[in-house]
XYZ file of C-alpha atoms in Angstrom:
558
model
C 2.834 39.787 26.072
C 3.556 40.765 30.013
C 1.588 43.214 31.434
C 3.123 46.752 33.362
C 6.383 46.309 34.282
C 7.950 48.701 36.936
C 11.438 49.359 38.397
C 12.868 49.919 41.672
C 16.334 49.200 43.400
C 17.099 45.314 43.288
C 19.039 44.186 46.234
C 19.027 40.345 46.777
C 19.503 38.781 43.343
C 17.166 35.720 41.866
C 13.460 35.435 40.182
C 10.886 34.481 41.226
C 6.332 34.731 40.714
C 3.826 34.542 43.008
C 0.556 36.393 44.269
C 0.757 39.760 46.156
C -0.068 39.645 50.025
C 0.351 42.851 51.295
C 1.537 43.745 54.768
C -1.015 45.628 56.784
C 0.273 48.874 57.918
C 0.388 50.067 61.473
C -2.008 51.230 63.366
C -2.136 54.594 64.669
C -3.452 55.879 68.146
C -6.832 57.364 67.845
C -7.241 60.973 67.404
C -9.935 60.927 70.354
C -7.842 59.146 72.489
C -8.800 60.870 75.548
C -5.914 61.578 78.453
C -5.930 59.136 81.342
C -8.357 59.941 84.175
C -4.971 57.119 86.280
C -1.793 58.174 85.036
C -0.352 55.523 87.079
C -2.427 52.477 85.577
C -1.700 54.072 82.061
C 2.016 54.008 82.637
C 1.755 50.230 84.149
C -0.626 49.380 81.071
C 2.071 51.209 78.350
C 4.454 48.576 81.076
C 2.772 45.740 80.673
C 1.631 46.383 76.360
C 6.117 46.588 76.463
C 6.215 43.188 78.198
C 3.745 41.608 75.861
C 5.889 42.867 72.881
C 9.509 41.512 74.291
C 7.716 38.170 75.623
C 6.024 37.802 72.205
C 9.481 38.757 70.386
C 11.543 36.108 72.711
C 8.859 33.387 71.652
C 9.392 33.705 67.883
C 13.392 33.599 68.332
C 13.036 30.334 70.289
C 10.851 28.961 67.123
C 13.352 30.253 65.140
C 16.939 30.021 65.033
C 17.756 31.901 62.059
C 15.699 34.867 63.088
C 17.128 34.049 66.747
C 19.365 37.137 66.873
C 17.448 40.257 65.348
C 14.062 39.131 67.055
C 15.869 38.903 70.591
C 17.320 42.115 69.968
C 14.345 43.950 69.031
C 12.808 42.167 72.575
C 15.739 44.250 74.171
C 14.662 47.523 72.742
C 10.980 46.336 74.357
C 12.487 45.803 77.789
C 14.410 49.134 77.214
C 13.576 50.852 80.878
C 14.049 54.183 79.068
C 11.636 53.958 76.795
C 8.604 53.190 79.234
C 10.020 55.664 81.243
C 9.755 58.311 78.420
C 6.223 57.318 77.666
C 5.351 57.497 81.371
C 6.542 61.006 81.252
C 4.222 61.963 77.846
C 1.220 60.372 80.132
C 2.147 62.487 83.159
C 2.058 65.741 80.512
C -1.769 63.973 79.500
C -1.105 61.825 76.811
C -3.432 58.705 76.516
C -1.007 55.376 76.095
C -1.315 54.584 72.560
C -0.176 58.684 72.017
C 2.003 58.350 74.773
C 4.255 54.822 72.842
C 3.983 57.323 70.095
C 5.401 60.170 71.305
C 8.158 58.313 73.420
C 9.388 56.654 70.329
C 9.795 59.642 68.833
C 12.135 60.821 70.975
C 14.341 58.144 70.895
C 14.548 57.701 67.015
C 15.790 60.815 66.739
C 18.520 60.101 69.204
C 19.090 56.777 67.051
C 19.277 58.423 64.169
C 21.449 60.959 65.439
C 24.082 58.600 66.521
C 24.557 57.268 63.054
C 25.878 53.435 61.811
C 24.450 51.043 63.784
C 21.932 53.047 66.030
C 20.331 54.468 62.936
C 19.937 51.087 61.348
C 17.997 49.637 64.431
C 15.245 52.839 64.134
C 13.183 50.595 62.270
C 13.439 47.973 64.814
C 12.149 50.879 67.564
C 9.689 51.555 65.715
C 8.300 48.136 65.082
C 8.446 48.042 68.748
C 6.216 50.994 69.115
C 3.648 49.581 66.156
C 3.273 46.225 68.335
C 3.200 48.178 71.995
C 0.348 50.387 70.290
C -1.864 47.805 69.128
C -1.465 45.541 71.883
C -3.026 48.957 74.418
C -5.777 49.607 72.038
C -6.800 45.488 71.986
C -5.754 45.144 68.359
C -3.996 42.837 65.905
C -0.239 43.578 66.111
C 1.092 44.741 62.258
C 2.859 42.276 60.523
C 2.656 39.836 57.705
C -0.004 37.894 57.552
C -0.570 34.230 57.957
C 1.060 32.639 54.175
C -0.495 29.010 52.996
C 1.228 29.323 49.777
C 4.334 30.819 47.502
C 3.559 34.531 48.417
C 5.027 37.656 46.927
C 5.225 39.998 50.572
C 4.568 43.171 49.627
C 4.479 46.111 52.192
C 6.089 50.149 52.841
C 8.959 48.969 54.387
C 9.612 45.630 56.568
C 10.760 45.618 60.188
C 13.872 43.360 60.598
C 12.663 41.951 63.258
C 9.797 41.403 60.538
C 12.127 40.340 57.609
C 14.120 38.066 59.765
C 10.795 35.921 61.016
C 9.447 35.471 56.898
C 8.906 31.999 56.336
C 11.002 31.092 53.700
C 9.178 27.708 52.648
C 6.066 30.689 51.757
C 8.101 33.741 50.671
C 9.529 33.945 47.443
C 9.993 37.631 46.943
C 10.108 40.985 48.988
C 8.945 44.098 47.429
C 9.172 47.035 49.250
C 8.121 50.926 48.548
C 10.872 52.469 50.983
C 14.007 51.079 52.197
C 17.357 51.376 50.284
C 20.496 49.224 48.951
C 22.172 49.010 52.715
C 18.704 48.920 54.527
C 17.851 45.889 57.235
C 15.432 44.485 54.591
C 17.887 44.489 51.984
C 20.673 43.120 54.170
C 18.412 39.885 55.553
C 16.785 39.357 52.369
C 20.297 38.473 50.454
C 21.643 36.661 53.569
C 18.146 34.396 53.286
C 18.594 33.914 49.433
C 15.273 36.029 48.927
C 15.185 38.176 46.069
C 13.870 41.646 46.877
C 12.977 44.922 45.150
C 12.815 48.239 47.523
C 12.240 51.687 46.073
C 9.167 50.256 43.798
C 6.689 53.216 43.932
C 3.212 52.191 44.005
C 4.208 49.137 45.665
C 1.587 49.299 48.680
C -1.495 50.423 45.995
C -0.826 46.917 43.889
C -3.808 44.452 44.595
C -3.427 41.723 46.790
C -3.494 38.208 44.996
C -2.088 39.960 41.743
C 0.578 37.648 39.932
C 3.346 39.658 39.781
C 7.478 38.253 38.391
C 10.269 39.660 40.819
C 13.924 40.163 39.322
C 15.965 40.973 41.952
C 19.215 41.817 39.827
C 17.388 44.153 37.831
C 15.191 45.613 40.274
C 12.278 45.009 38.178
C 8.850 44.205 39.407
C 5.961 42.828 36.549
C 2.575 42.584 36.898
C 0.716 39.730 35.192
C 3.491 38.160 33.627
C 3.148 36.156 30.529
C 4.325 32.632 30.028
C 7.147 33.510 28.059
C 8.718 35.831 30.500
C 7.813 33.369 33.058
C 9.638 30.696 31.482
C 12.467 32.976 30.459
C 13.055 33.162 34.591
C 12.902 29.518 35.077
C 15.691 28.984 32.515
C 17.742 31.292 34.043
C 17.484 30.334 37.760
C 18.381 26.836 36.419
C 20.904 28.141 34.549
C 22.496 30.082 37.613
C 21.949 27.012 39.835
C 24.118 25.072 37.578
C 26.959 27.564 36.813
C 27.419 28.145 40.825
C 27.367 24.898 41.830
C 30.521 24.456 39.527
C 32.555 26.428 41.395
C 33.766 26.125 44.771
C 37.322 26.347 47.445
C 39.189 29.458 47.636
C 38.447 32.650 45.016
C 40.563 33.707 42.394
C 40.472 34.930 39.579
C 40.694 32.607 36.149
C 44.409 33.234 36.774
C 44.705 32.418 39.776
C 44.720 35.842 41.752
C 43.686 34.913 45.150
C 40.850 36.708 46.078
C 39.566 35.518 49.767
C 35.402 35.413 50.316
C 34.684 35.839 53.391
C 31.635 36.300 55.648
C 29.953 39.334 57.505
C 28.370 38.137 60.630
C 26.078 39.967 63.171
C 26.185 37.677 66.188
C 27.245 33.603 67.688
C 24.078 31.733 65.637
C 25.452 33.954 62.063
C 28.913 32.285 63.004
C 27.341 28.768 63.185
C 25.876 29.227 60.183
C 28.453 30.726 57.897
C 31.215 28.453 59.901
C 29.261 25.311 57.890
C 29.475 26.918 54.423
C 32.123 26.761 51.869
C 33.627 30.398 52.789
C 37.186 31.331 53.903
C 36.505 32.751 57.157
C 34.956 36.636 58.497
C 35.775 39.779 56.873
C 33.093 41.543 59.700
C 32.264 40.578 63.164
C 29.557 42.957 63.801
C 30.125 43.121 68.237
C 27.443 45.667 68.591
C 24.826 43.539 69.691
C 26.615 42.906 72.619
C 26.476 46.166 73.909
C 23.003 47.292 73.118
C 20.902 46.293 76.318
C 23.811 46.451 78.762
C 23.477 49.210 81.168
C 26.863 48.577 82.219
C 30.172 47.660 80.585
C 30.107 43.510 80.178
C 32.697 41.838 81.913
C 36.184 40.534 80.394
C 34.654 37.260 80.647
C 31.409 37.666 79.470
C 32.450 39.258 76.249
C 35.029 35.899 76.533
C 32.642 34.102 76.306
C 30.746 35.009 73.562
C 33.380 35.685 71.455
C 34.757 31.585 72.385
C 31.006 30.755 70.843
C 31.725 33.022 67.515
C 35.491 31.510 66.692
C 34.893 27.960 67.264
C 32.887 27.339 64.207
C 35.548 28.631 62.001
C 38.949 26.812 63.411
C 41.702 28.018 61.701
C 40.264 30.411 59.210
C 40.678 34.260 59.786
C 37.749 35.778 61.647
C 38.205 39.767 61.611
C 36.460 41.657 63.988
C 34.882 45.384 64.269
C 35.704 46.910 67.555
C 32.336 48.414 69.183
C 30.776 51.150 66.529
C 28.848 53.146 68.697
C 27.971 56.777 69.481
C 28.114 59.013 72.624
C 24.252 59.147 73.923
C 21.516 57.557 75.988
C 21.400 54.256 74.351
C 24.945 53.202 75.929
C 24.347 54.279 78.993
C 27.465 53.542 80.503
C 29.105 55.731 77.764
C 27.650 58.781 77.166
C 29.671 61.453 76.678
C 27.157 64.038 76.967
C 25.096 65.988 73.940
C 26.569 66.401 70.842
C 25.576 68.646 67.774
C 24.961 65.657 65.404
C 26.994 62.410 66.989
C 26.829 60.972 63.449
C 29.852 62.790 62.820
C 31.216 63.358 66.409
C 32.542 61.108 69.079
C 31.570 57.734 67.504
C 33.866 54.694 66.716
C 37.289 54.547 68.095
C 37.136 58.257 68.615
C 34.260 57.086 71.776
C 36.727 54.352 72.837
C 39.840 56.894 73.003
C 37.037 58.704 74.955
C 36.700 55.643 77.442
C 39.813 53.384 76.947
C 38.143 50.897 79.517
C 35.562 50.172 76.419
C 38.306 48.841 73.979
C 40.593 47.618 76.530
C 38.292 45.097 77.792
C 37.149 44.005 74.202
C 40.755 43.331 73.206
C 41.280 41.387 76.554
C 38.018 39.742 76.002
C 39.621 39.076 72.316
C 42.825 38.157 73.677
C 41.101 35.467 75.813
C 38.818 33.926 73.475
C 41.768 33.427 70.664
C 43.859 31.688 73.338
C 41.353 29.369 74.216
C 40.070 28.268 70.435
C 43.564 28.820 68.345
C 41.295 30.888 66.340
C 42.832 33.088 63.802
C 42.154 37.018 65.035
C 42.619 39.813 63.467
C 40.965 43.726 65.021
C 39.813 46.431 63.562
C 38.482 49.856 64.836
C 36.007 52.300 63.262
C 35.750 55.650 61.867
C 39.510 55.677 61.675
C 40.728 59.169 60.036
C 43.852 59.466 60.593
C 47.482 57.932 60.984
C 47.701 58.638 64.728
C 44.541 57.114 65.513
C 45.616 54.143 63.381
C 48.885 53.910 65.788
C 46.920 54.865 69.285
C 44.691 51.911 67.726
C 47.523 49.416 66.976
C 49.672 50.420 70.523
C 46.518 49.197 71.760
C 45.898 45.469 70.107
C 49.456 44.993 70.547
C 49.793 45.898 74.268
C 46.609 43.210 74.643
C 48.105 40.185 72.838
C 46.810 40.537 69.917
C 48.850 39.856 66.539
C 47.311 41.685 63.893
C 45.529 45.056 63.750
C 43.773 46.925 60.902
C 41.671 50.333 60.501
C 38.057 50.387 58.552
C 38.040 53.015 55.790
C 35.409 54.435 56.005
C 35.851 57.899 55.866
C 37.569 59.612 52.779
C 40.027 61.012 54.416
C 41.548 57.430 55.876
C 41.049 56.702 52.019
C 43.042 59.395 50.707
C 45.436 59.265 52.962
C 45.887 55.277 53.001
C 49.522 55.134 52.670
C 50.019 57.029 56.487
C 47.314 55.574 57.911
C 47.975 51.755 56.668
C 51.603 51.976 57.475
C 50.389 52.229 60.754
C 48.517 49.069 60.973
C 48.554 45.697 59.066
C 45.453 45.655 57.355
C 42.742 48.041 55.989
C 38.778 47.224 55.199
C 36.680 49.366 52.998
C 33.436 49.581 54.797
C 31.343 50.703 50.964
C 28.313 51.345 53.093
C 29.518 54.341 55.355
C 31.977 55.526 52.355
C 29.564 55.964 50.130
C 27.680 57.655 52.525
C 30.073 60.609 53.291
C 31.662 60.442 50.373
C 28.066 61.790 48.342
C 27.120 63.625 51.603
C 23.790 61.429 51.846
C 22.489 59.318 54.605
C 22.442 55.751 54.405
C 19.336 55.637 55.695
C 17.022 57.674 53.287
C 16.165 55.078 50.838
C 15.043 58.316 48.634
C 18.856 59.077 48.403
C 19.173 55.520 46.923
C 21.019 56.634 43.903
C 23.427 58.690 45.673
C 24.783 55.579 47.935
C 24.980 53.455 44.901
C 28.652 51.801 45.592
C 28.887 52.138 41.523
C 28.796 55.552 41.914
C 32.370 56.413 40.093
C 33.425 58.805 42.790
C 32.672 56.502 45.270
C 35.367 53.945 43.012
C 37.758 56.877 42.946
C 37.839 57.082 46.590
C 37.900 53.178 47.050
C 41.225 53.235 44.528
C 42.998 55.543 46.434
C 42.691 53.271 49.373
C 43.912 50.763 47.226
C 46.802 52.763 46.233
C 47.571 53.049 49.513
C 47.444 49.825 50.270
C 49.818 48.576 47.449
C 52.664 51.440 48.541
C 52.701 49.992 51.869
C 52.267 46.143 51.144
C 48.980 46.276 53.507
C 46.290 44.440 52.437
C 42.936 45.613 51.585
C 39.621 43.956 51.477
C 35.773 45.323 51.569
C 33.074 44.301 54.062
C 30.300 46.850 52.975
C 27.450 45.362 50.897
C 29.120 46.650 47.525
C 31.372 43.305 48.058
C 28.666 40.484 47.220
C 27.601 42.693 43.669
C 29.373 39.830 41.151
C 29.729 42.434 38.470
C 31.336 45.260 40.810
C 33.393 42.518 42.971
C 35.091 41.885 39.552
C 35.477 45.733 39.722
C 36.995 45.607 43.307
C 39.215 43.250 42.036
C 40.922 45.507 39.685
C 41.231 48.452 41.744
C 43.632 45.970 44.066
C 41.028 44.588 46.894
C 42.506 41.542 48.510
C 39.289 39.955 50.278
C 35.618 40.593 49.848
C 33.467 40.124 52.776
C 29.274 39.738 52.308
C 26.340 37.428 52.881
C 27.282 34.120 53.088
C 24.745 33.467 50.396
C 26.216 35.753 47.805
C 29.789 34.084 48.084
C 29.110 31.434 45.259
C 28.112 34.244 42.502
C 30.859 36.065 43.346
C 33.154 33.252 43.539
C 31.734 32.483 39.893
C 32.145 35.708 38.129
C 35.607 35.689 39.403
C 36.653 32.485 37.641
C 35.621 33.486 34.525
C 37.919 36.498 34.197
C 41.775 37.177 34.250
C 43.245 40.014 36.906
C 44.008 42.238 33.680
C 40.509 41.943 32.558
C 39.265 43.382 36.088
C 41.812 46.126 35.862
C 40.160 46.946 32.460
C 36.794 46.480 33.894
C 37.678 48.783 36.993
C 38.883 51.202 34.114
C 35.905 51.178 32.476
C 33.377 51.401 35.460
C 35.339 54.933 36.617
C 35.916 56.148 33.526
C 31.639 56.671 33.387
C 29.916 59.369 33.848
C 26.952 58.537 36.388
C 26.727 54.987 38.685
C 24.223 53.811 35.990
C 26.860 54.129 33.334
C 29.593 52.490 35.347
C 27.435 49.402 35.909
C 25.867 48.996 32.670
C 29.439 49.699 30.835
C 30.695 46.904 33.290
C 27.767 44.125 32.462
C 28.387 44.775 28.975
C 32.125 44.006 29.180
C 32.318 41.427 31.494
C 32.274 37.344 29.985
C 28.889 36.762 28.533
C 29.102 33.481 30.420
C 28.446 35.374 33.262
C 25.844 37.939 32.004
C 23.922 34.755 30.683
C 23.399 33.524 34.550
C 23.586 36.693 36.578
């Protein structure tokens, strides 16, 4: 019989056993640290500990591609002048370095988290930042996980991405993880690397290290000296899955033959490369933030050109939508700050920043423009935190005046959702970004992995919303697809499905099990299924009501 087993949130699907190796936490400046006799050789050493920490950063990227994008971008935070600058102010007030890092990184998390989307995801990144600049002034081992010589379990609070991203997959089999939530960084990277993971698992961080432990990803669940049976109950079923997805492949539909597209959300040119070569039907989200981040002034027409020439190429004629720039109005864009706000989250973010500063989305379209004339590339735009119908045409008057032939709004805010059939008619697409929708829909931050259950996309309000988009959608002839997480969940694609989504954009990894549960079932039986799942009472009911209707070829696998 298997010993304790314990739940948390799963959120990258697949099995799989191995020994615990926990990840050493942080560590945290010394209460006696005493203030420095030199301010300026404390503010040069706080320089130099930065340095250390972006050079360190850059050399892992170069060693490896996948993690290429997340690990240069955390260098950037590193080399972020700001942020030595606010620690050199902390030691001018008498704060010794380590403190100092501390106190400076602070600040700007709150500012991060503050701005909302995006910004608040990369607060774990600053922080890693700060963990590695603090050990490297007090002479100590930076955190992180340690060196793996066999099939390891990680186990830690919470994971960096920069962290996450740099895992060596031929060692990691599982991620378990105390904090974090169903849209966190961890979460995200660990389905796009085909790593099943567990966050939320209380107690995670007291479980002995070298402990055998069984990870279900699907289920969440976590077990601690698993028996052989349960053991070899897992090994059937990963075979089991491997076999049932590699029977399926080309375009999705439904058994049939509702088209369905599966697309890819990418973050960045090496993401492209990589979800270009697998068997998807183009982008559903072209995350362009990352070009942004580090700039302390606009980028040239040509340089965004440039990049955006690198993205397209890889997919030739498929569709490759893009996000216009989803960012806030404060310090970390500093040629775009629009001055204090009470809580950016909800104020001048989005599109509402770029009617703001139309120089910010006019040179992104004509960087757009540029890039689809040179590759052929199929192109279609669409802006953020959209609310209403005259920001959807101020949006569109925009895309069209730049060359470009297709323009849609994100709906990600219940009111864009509710009132679909204004806003789409303004536009020729719409894309349900789950993550942020769920968000204000249940009044919770994405962020707070202890608000988990709240931001679970089965939530049935959160469906009810989602189906008035569709609605919308259907009484204008617009399309509608979903790029939040929610779309690479087999069980609540089929869901998505029925409600009247026309594409589903996720992890290039999750695209075969979703592809799969769609070719086992008919449109009506996802209409039924949609039924079902909103007709529940609580998120748990929806999903569980769903698994229990769906084909039990699929349940058998999944």
């Amino acid at each position: 019989m298997s010993g304790d087993t314990r739940h948390g949130v799963g959120v990258s699907p697949g099995t799989a056993v191995g020994p615990v190796v926990q990840v050493a936490p942080p560590v945290r400046p010394p209460d006696d640290e005493p203030a420095p006799a030199d301010a300026e050789a404390a503010t040069a050493q706080i320089q130099a500990a930065l340095a250390t920490v972006a050079g360190d950063l850059d050399a892992q990227a170069a060693a490896n591609a996948h993690a290429a994008p997340i690990l240069k971008a955390t260098a950037m935070i590193a080399r972020d002048k700001g942020l030595a600058k606010a620690a050199a102010k902390h030691v001018g007030a008498g704060l010794g370095p380590a403190h100092a890092i501390e106190a400076a990184v602070a600040e700007y998390a709150a500012q991060f988290e503050a701005l909302g989307g995006y910004f608040a995801e990369r607060v774990t990144d600053l922080k890693d930042v700060g963990d590695r600049a603090i050990a490297e002034v007090l002479g100590v081992p930076a955190p992180g996980v340690p060196s793996l010589s066999g099939p390891s379990v990680v186990v830690a609070h919470d994971l960096a991405p920069a962290q996450t991203a740099a895992l060596d997959r031929a060692h990691v089999v599982a991620i378990v993880t105390e904090a974090g939530g169903r849209t966190s960084h961890t979460a995200i990277l660990a389905a796009q690397m085909g790593i099943p993971a567990v966050v939320q698992l209380h107690g995670a961080t007291s479980l002995e290290p070298g402990t055998t432990v069984a990870v279900d990803g699907e289920a969440g669940e976590v077990t601690l000296d698993p028996d052989m049976a349960l053991l070899e109950a897992q090994r059937e079923r990963r075979e089991r899955r491997a076999a049932a997805l590699a029977g399926v492949s080309g375009p999705g539909a439904t058994r049939d033959g509702h088209a369905v597209a599966l697309l890819a959300n990418i973050g960045g040119v090496d993401d492209a490369v990589a979800a270009g070569a697998q068997d998807v039907e183009g982008v559903g989200l072209f995350r362009t933030e990352f070009l942004y981040l580090s700039a302390t002034a606009l980028p040239s027409v040509e340089e965004q050109a440039d990049v955006y020439r690198k993205v397209l190429e890889p997919f030739g004629s498929r569709r490759v939508v893009v996000r216009t720039l989803d960012a806030g109005a404060d310090k970390p864009l500093a040629f775009a700050n629009l001055g204090e706000e009470e809580n950016p989250a909800l104020g001048r973010r989005g599109l509402r920043l770029c009617q703001a500063k139309p120089e910010l989305i006019d040179s992104q379209l004509a960087a757009l423009a540029l890039a689809a004339r040179d590759t052929g590339a199929d192109v279609r735009v669409m802006a953020p935190m959209v609310a209403t119908a005259e920001e959807a045409a101020w949006f569109a008057s925009r895309v069209a005046a730049a060359g470009l032939p297709k323009s849609g709004v994100m709906i990600e805010v219940p009111a864009a959702a509710l009132r679909s059939r204004h806003v789409l008619a303004e536009v020729d697409f719409g894309s349900l970004g789950t993550n942020d929708l769920a968000q204000y829909t249940m009044a919770a931050d994405r962020m707070e992995g202890e608000l988990s259950d709240l931001l679970d996309p089965w939530q049935p309000a959160v469906l009810d919303v989602v189906a008035a988009a569709c609605a919308g959608g259907s009484e204008t002839g617009r399309p509608v697809g979903v790029c939040g997480e929610s779309a690479g969940d087999p069980f609540l694609a089929l869901v998505l499905a029925g409600l009247g989504v026309s594409s589903l954009s996720m992890a290039p990894k999750k695209v075969a099990a979703v592809r799969f549960a769609l070719s086992l079932h008919s449109l009506e039986e996802c209409r039924a299924l949609a039924d079902t799942a909103r007709a529940a009472r609580s998120a748990a009911d929806a999903r569980e009501a769903v698994r229990a209707a769906a084909s039990p070829e699929l349940t058998a696998v999944l």
